[in-house]
Coordinates of C-alpha atoms and ligand atoms in Angstrom, one line a residue:
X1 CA -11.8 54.6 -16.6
X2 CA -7.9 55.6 -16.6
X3 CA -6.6 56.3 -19.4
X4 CA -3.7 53.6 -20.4
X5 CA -0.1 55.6 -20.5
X6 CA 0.7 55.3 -24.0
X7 CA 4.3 53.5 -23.1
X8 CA 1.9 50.3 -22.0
X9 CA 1.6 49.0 -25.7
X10 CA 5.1 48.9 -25.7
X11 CA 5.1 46.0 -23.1
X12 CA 1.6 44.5 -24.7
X13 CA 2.1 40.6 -24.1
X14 CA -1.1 39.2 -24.3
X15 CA -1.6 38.3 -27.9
X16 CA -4.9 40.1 -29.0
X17 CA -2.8 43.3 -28.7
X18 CA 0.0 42.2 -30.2
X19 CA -2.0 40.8 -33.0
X20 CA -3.4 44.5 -33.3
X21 CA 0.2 45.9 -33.3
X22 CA 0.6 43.8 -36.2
X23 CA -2.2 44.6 -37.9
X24 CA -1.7 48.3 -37.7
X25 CA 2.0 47.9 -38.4
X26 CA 1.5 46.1 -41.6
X27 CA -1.6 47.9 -43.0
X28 CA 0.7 51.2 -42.8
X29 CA 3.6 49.3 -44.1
X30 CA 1.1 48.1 -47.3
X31 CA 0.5 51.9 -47.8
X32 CA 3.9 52.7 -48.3
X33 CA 4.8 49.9 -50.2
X34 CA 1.7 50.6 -52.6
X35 CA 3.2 54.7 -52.2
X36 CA 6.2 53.0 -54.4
X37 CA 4.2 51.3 -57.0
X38 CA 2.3 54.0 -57.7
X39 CA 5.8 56.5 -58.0
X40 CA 6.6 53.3 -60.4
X41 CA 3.7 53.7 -62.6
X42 CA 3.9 57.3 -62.2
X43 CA 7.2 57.4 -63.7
X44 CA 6.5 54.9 -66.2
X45 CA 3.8 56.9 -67.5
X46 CA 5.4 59.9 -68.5
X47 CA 8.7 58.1 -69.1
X48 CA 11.9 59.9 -68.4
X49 CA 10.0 63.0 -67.0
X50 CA 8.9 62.0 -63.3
X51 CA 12.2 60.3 -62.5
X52 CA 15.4 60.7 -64.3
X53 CA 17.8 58.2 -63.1
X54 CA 17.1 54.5 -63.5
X55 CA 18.9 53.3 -60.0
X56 CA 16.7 55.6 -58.2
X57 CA 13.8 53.9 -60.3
X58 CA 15.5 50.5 -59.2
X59 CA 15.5 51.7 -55.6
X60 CA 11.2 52.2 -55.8
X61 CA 11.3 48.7 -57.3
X62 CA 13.2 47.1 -54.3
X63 CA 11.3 48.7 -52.1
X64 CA 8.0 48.1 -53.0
X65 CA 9.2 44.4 -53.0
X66 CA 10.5 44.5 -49.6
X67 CA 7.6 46.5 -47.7
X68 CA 5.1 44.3 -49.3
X69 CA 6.3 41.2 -48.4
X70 CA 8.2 41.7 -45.2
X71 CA 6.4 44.4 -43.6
X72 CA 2.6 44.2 -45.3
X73 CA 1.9 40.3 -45.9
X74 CA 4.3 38.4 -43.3
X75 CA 3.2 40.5 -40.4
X76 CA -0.6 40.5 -41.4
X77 CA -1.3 37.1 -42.2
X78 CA 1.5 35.5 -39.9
X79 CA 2.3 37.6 -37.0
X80 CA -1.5 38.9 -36.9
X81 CA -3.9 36.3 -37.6
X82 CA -2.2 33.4 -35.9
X83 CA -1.8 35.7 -32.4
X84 CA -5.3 36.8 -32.8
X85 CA -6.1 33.0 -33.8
X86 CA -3.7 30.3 -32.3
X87 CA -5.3 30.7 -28.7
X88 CA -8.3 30.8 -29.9
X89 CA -8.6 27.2 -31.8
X90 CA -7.5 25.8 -28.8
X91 CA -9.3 28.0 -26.5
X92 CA -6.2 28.7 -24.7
X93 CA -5.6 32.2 -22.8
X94 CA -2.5 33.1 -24.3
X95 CA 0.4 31.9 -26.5
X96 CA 3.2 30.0 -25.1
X97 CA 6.0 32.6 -25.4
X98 CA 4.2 35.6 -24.6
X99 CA 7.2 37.9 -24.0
X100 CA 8.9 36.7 -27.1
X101 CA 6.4 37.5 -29.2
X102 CA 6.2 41.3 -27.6
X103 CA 9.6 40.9 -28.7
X104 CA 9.3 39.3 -32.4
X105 CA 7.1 42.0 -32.7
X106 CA 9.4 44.8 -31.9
X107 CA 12.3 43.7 -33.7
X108 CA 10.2 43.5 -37.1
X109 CA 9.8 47.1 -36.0
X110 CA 13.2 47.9 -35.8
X111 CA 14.3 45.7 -38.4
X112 CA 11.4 48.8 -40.9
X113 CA 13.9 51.4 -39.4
X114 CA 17.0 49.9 -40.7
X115 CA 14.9 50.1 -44.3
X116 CA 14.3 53.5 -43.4
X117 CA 18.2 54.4 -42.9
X118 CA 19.0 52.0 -46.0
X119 CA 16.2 54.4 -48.3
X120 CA 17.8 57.5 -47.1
X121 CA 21.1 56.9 -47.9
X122 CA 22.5 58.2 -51.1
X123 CA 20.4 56.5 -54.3
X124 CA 18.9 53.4 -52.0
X125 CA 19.4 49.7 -52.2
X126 CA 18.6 49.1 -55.9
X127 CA 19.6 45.2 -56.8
X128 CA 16.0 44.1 -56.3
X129 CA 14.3 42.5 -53.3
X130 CA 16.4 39.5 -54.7
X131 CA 20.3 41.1 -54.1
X132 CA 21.4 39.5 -57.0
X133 CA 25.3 39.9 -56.3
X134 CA 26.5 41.4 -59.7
X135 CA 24.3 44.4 -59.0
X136 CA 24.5 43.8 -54.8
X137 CA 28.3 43.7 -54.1
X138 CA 30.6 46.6 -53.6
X139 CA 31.2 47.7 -56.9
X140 CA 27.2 47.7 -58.3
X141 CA 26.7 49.1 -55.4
X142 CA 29.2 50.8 -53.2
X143 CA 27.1 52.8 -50.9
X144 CA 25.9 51.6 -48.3
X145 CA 21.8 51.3 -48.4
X146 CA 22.4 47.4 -49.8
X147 CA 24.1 47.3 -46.1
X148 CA 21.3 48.3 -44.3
X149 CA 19.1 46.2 -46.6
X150 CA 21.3 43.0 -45.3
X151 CA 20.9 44.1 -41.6
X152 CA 17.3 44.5 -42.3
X153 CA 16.3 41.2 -43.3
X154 CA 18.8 39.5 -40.7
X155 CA 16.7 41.4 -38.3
X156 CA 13.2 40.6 -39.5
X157 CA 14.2 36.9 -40.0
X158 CA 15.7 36.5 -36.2
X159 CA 12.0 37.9 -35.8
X160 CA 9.9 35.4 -38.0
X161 CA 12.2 32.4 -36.4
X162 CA 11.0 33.6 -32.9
X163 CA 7.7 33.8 -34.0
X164 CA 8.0 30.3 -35.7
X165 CA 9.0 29.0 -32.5
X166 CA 6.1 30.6 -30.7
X167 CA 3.9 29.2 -32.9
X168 CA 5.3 25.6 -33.0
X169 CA 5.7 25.3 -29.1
X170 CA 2.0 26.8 -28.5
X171 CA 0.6 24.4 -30.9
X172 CA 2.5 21.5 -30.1
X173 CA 2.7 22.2 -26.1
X174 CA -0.5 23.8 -24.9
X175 CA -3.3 21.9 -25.6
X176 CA -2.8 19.2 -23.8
X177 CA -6.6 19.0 -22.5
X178 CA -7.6 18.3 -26.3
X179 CA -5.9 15.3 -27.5
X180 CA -6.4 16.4 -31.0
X181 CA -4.8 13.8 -33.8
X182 CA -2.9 15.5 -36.3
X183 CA -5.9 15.3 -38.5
X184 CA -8.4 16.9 -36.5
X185 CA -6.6 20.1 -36.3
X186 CA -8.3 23.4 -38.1
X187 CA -6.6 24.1 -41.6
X188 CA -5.9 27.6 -40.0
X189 CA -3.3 25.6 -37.7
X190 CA -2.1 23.4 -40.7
X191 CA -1.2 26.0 -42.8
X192 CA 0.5 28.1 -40.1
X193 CA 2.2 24.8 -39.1
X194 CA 3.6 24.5 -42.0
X195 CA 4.2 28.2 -43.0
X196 CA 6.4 27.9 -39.4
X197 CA 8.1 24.9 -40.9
X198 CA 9.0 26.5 -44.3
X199 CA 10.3 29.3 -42.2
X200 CA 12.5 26.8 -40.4
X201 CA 14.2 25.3 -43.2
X202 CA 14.5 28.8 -45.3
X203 CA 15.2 31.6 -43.5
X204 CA 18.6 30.2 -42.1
X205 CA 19.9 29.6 -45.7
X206 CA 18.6 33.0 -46.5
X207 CA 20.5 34.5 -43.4
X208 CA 23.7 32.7 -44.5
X209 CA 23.7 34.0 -48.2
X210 CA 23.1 37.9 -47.2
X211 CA 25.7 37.3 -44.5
X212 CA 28.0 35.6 -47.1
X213 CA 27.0 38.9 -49.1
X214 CA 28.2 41.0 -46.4
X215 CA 31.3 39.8 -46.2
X216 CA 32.1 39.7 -49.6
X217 CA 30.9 43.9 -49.6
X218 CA 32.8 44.1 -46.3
X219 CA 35.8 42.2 -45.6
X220 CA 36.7 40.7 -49.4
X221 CA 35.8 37.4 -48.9
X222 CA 34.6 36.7 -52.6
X223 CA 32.6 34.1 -52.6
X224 CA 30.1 35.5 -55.0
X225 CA 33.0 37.1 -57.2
X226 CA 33.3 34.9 -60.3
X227 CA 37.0 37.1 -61.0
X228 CA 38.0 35.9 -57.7
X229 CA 37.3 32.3 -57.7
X230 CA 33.6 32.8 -56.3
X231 CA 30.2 31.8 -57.9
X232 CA 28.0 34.1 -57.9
X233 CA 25.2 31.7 -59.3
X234 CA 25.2 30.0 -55.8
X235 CA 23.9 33.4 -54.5
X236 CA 20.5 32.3 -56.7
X237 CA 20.3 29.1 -55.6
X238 CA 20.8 30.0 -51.5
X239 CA 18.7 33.1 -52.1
X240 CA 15.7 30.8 -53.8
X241 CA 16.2 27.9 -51.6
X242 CA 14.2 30.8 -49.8
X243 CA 12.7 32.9 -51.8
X244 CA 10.3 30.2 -53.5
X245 CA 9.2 28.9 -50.1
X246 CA 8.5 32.1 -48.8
X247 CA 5.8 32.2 -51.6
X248 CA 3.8 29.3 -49.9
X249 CA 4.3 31.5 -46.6
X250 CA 2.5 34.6 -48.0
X251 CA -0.3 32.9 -49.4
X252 CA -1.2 30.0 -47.3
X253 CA -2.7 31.5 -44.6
X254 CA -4.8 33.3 -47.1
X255 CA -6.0 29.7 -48.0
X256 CA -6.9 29.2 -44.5
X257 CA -9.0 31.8 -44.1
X258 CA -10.8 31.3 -47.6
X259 CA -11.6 27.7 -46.1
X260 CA -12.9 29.0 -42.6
X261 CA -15.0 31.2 -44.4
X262 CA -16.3 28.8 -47.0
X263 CA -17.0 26.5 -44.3
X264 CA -18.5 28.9 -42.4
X265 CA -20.8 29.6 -45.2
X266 CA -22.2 26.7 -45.7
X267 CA -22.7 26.2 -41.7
X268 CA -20.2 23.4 -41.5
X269 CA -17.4 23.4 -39.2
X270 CA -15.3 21.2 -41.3
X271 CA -14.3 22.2 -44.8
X272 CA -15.3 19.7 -48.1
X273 CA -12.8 16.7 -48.4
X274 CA -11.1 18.0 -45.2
X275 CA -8.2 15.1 -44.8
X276 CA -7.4 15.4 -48.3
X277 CA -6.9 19.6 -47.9
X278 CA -4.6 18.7 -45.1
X279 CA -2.6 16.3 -47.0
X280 CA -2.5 19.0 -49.8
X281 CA -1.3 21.5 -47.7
X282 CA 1.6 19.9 -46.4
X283 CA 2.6 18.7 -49.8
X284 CA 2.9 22.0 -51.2
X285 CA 4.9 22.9 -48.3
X286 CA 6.8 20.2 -48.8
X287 CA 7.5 20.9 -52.9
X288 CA 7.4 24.5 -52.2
X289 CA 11.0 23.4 -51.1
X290 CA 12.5 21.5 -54.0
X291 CA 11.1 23.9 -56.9
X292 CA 13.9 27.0 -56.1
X293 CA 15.9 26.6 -59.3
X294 CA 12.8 27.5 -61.8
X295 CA 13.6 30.9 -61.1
X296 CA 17.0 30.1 -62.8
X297 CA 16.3 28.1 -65.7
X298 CA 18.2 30.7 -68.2
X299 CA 21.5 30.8 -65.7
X300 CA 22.7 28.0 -67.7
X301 CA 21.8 24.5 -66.2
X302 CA 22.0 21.4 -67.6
X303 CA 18.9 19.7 -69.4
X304 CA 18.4 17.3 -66.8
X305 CA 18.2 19.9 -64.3
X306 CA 16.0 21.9 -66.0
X307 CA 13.5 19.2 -66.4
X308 CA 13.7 18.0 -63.0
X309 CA 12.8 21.8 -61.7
X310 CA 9.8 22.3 -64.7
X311 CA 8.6 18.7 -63.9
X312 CA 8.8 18.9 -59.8
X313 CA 7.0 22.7 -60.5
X314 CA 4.1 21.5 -62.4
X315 CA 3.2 18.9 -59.6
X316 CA 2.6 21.7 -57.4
X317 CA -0.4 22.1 -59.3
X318 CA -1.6 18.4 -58.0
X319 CA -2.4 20.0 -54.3
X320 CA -3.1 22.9 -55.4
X321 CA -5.9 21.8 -57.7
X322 CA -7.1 19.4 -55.0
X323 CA -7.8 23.2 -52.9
X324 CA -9.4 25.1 -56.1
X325 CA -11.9 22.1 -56.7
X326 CA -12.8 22.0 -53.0
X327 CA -13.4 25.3 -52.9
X328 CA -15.1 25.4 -56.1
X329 CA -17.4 22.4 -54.2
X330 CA -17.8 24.3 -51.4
X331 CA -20.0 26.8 -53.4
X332 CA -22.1 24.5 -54.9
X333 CA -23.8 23.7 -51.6
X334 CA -27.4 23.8 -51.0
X335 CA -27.3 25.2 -47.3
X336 CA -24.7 28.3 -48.9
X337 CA -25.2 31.2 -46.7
X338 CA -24.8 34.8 -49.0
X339 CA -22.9 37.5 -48.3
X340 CA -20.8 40.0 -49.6
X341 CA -17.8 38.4 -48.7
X342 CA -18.8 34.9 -51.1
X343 CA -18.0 37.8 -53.9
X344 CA -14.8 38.6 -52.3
X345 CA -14.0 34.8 -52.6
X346 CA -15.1 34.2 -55.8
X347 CA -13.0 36.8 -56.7
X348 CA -9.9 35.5 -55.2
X349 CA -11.0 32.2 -56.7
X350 CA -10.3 33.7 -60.0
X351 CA -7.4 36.1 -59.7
X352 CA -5.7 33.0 -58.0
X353 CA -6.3 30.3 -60.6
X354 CA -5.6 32.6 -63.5
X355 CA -1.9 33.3 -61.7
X356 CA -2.1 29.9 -61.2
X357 CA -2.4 29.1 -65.5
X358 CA 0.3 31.6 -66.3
X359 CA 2.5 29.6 -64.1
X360 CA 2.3 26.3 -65.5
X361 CA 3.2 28.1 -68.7
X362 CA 6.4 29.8 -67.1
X363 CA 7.1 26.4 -65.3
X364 CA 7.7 25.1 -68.7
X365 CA 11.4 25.3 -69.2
X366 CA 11.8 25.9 -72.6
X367 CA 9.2 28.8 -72.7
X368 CA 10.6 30.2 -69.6
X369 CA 13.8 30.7 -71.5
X370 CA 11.8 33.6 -73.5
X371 CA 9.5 35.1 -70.5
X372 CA 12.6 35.1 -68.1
X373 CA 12.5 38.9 -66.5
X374 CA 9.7 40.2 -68.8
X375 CA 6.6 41.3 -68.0
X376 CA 4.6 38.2 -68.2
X377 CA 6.2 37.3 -65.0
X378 CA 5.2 40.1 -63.5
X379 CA 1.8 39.0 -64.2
X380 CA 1.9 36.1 -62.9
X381 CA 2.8 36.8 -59.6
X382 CA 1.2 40.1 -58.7
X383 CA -1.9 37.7 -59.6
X384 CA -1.3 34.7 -57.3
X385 CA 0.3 37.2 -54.5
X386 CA -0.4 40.6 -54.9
X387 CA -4.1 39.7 -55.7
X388 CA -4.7 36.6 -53.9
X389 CA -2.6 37.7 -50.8
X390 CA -4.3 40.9 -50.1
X391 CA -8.0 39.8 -51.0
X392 CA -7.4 37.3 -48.0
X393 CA -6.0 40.1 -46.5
X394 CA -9.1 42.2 -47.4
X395 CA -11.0 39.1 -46.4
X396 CA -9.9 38.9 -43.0
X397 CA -10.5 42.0 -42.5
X398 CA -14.0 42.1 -43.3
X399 CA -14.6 38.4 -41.2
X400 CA -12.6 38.6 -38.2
X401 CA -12.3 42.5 -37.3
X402 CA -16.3 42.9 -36.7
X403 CA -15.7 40.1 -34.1
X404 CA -12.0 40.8 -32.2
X405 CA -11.8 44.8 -32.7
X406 CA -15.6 45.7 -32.8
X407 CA -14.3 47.5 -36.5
X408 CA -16.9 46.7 -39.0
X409 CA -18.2 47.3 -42.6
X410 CA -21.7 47.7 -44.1
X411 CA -22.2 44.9 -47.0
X412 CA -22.9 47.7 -49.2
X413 CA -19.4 49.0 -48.6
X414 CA -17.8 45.1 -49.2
X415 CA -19.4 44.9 -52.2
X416 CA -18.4 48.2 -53.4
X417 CA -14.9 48.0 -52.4
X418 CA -14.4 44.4 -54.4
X419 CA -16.2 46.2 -57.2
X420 CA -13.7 48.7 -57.3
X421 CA -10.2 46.5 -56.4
X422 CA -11.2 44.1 -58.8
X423 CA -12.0 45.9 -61.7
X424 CA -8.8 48.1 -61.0
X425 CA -6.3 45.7 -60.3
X426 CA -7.2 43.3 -63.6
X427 CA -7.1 47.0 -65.5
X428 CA -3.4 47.5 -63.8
X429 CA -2.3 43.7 -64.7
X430 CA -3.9 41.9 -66.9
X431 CA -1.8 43.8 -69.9
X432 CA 1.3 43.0 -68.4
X433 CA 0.7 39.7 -70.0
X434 CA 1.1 41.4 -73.5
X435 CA 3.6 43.2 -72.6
X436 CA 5.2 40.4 -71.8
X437 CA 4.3 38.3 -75.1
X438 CA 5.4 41.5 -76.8
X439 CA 8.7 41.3 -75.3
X440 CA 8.9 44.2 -72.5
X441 CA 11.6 43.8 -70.6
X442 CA 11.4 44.5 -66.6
X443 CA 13.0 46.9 -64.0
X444 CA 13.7 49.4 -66.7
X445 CA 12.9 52.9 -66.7
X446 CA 12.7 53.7 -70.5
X447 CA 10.1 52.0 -72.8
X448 CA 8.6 52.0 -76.1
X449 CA 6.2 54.7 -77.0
X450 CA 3.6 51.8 -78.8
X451 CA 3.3 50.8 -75.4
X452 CA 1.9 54.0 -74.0
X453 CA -1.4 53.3 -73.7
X454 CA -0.9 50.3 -71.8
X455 CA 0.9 52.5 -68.9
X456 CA -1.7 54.9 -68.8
X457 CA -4.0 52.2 -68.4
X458 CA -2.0 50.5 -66.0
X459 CA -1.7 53.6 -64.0
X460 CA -5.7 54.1 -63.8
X461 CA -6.0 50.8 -62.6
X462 CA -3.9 51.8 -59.6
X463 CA -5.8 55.0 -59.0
X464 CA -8.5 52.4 -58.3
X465 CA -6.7 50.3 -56.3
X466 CA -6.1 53.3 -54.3
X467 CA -9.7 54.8 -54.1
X468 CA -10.6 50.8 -53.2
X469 CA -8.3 51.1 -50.2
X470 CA -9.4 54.2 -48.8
X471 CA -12.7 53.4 -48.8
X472 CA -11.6 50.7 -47.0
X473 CA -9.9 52.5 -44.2
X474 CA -12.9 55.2 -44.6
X475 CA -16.0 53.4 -44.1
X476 CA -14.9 51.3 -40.9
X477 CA -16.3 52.2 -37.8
X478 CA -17.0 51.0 -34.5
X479 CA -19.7 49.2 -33.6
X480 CA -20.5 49.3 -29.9
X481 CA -21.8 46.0 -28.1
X482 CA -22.1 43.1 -26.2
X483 CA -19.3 41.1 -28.8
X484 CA -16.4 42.4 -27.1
X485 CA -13.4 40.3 -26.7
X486 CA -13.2 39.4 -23.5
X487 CA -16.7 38.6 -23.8
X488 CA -16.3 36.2 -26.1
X489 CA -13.5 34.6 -24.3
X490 CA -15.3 34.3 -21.0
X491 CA -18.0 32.3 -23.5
X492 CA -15.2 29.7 -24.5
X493 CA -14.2 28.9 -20.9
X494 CA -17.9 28.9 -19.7
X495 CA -18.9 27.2 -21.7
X496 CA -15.9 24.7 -22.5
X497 CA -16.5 23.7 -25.9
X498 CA -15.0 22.1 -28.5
X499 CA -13.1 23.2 -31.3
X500 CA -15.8 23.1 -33.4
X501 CA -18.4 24.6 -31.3
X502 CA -16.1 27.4 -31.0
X503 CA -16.0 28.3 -34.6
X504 CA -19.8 28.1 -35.2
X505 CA -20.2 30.3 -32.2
X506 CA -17.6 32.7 -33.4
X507 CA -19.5 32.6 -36.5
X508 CA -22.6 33.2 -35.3
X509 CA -21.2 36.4 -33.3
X510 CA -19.9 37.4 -36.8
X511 CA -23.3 37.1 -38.4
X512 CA -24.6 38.9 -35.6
X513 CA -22.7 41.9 -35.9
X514 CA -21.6 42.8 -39.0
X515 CA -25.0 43.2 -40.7
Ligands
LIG601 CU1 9.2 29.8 -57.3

């Protein structure tokens, strides 16, 4: 066989590739995003000795933020599992769009070299992944990384919108042979429905506020200046008109494949109370976009307001509780299958409903008011998304790579591997919960020496974090066989199943071969 010119994955259209390009892209982007938190801890440990200056400590801050959710999560659980998966459900050959997705693809790319430039110039974008003006415009920061930052994220979100219009149009368009009602649809292709619908409504208000940004840095424009007649509290509200809904994007299409597995686990195609996960789905999509102002409760709202936002927050936990009890359901079955990976979702199980608790006590208005921009908040969310996002991530990595990319893992090695992450990644944050009860402030550099042990804890936990994710990228290999792809996809069009039948026979070639 020739070997392929390596320009040709430059042109890759047909979306098993470009699902790898976005795999490999984001599994190198998590590795320098967890390269930042571990300089963090590093420097948090031996305070004042690994890094002097606390804007350069700001700048590892932002970026961690910004290559773990744009470049790790987004383009693993968006751009790669719905290309690899989209098609498939439907047992189409393709996506809709095919060259604008080679081209979504590419412009996330570029969008990681304009957060190159913006690292390398001068002491780095330091306001946070949020840009909070005060600290954002040109006199907190005059140089210009915050600049690049802004052309950045303009450039990854022209790419999530063409994505999100790939997406819709493929699912909507395509299968027309199926007549599936809306409620017949897998909950992979609800939740990446509505993760492309979230996207819809967000990312445009988020594009207008760092534009907005832009100008005032650029051209004068003030409209974020208080001085000059501006608000700078309406930079909050655009920025988490988008910021809270881009929560919901990272994490539901964990959900989704949590539930094919459960359901795969118990040999059912459909999950338990399947309607009713739809319906929750949708509705947390749906509040995810009316909650943005509890990130704001101590900027100085009225009462009312305040209890609106607590009130409309805490009936998130309504859907959300509807999904923890059917999963919780789900592994009560008789016919449960067990593998290593049941651990891995019990796990995720856990870390996720204990991010979950801590944030119906920061929903609460009043309490919120102490916690704001301490360490408990911290907590909470590196539990519901830095936990629960990349165990789904770990997840799909074990379930669907034996099948699409004939890379596969021993059971001995998934159960070591969640050994390890878990046990170091509760070490690295289940303290920042007393830290934050204790009344540690965030993003600073300096800290109290009573709190030193904590940080040195802290710090082991994300030595095992590390060691966790080589072993991961260690003990893969390749598993020669009948179960490659195009295999598999001649099988769907021989064969001309059904959705259904589809998934059980994609989970039979999982059993198969990653024993
Ligand atoms: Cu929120």
């Amino acid at each position: 066989m020739e070997p392929i010119p390596i320009w040709r994955w430059l042109f890759w259209v047909y979306h098993k590739d470009i699902a790898g390009l976005y795999f490999f892209f984001s599994i190198i982007m998590g590795f320098i995003g967890f390269f930042y938190s571990l300089i963090m801890r590093l420097s948090l440990s031996w305070s004042y000795s690994f890094i002097t200056n606390g804007v350069v400590y700001l700048h590892f801050v932002t970026l961690h933020a910004v290559y773990m959710i744009f470049f790790f999560v987004m383009p693993f659980s968006i751009g790669g599992l719905s290309n690899l998966l989209i098609p498939l459900c439907f047992s189409l050959a393709d996506m809709c769009l095919p060259r604008i997705n080679n081209l979504s693809f590419w412009m996330l790319f570029f969008s990681f070299g304009l957060t190159v430039i913006s690292s390398s110039v001068y002491l780095g974008a330091s306001s946070g992944w949020t840009l909070y003006p005060p600290y954002s415009s040109y006199p907190g920061s005059s140089w210009l990384s915050t600049d690049f930052i802004i052309f950045s994220l303009h450039l990854a979100g022209a790419s999530w919108i063409l994505s999100w219009i790939n997406f819709i149009v493929t699912i909507f368009v395509l299968p027309i042979n199926y007549n599936f009602s809306f409620f017949q649809y897998p909950l992979f292709i609800v939740a990446q429905l509505t993760v492309s619908f979230l996207l819809l409504i967000s990312l445009p208000v988020l594009a207008a506020a760092i534009t907005m940004l832009l100008f005032d840095r650029n051209f004068s424009t003030y409209f974020f200046s208080n001085v000059n007649g501006g608000d700078a509290l309406l930079y909050q509200h655009l920025f988490w008109f988008f910021g809270h809904p881009e929560v919901y994007v990272l994490i539901l299409p964990a959900f989704a494949v949590i539930w094919h597995f459960l359901s795969f686990s118990i040999n059912r195609a459909i999950p338990f109370s399947y309607p009713g996960l739809s319906i929750a789905i949708i509705g947390i999509g749906v509040l995810g976009c009316v909650v943005w102002a509890h990130h704001m409760f101590t900027s100085g709202m009225d009462i009312d307001t305040r209890f609106y936002f607590a009130s409309a927050t805490l009936i998130i936990a309504v859907p959300t509780g509807i999904k923890i009890f059917s999963w919780l359901f789900t592994l009560l079955s008789d016919s449960i299958i067990y593998s290593p990976l049941l651990i891995w979702v019990l796990g995720f199980i856990f870390l996720f409903t204990f991010g979950g608790l801590s944030g119906i006590v920061l929903s609460n208005c009043h309490l919120n008011l102490f916690f704001h921009d301490w360490y408990y908040v911290i907590a909470h969310f590196h539990y519901v998304l830095s936990l629960g996002a990349v165990v789904g991530v770990f997840i799909s990595l074990f379930f669907f790579f034996p099948v699409f990319y004939n890379l596969t893992y021993s059971y001995l090695n998934q159960t070591s591997i969640f050994i390890v992450f878990f046990v170091g990644s509760n070490i690295l944050f289940f303290p920042f919960h007393f830290l934050g009860l204790w009344g540690l402030p965030r993003h600073y550099l300096l800290f109290d020496l009573n709190f030193f042990c904590f940080s040195i804890s802290s710090l082991f936990g994300l030595i095992l974090i590390l060691l966790a994710s080589i072993e991961v990228c260690s003990s893969v290999f390749y598993r020669e066989g009948m179960f490659y792809f195009s295999y598999y996809i001649d099988l769907f069009f021989k064969l001309d199943i059904f959705m259904e039948k589809n998934v059980q026979c994609f989970y039979n070639l999982y059993l198969y071969s990653s024993k």
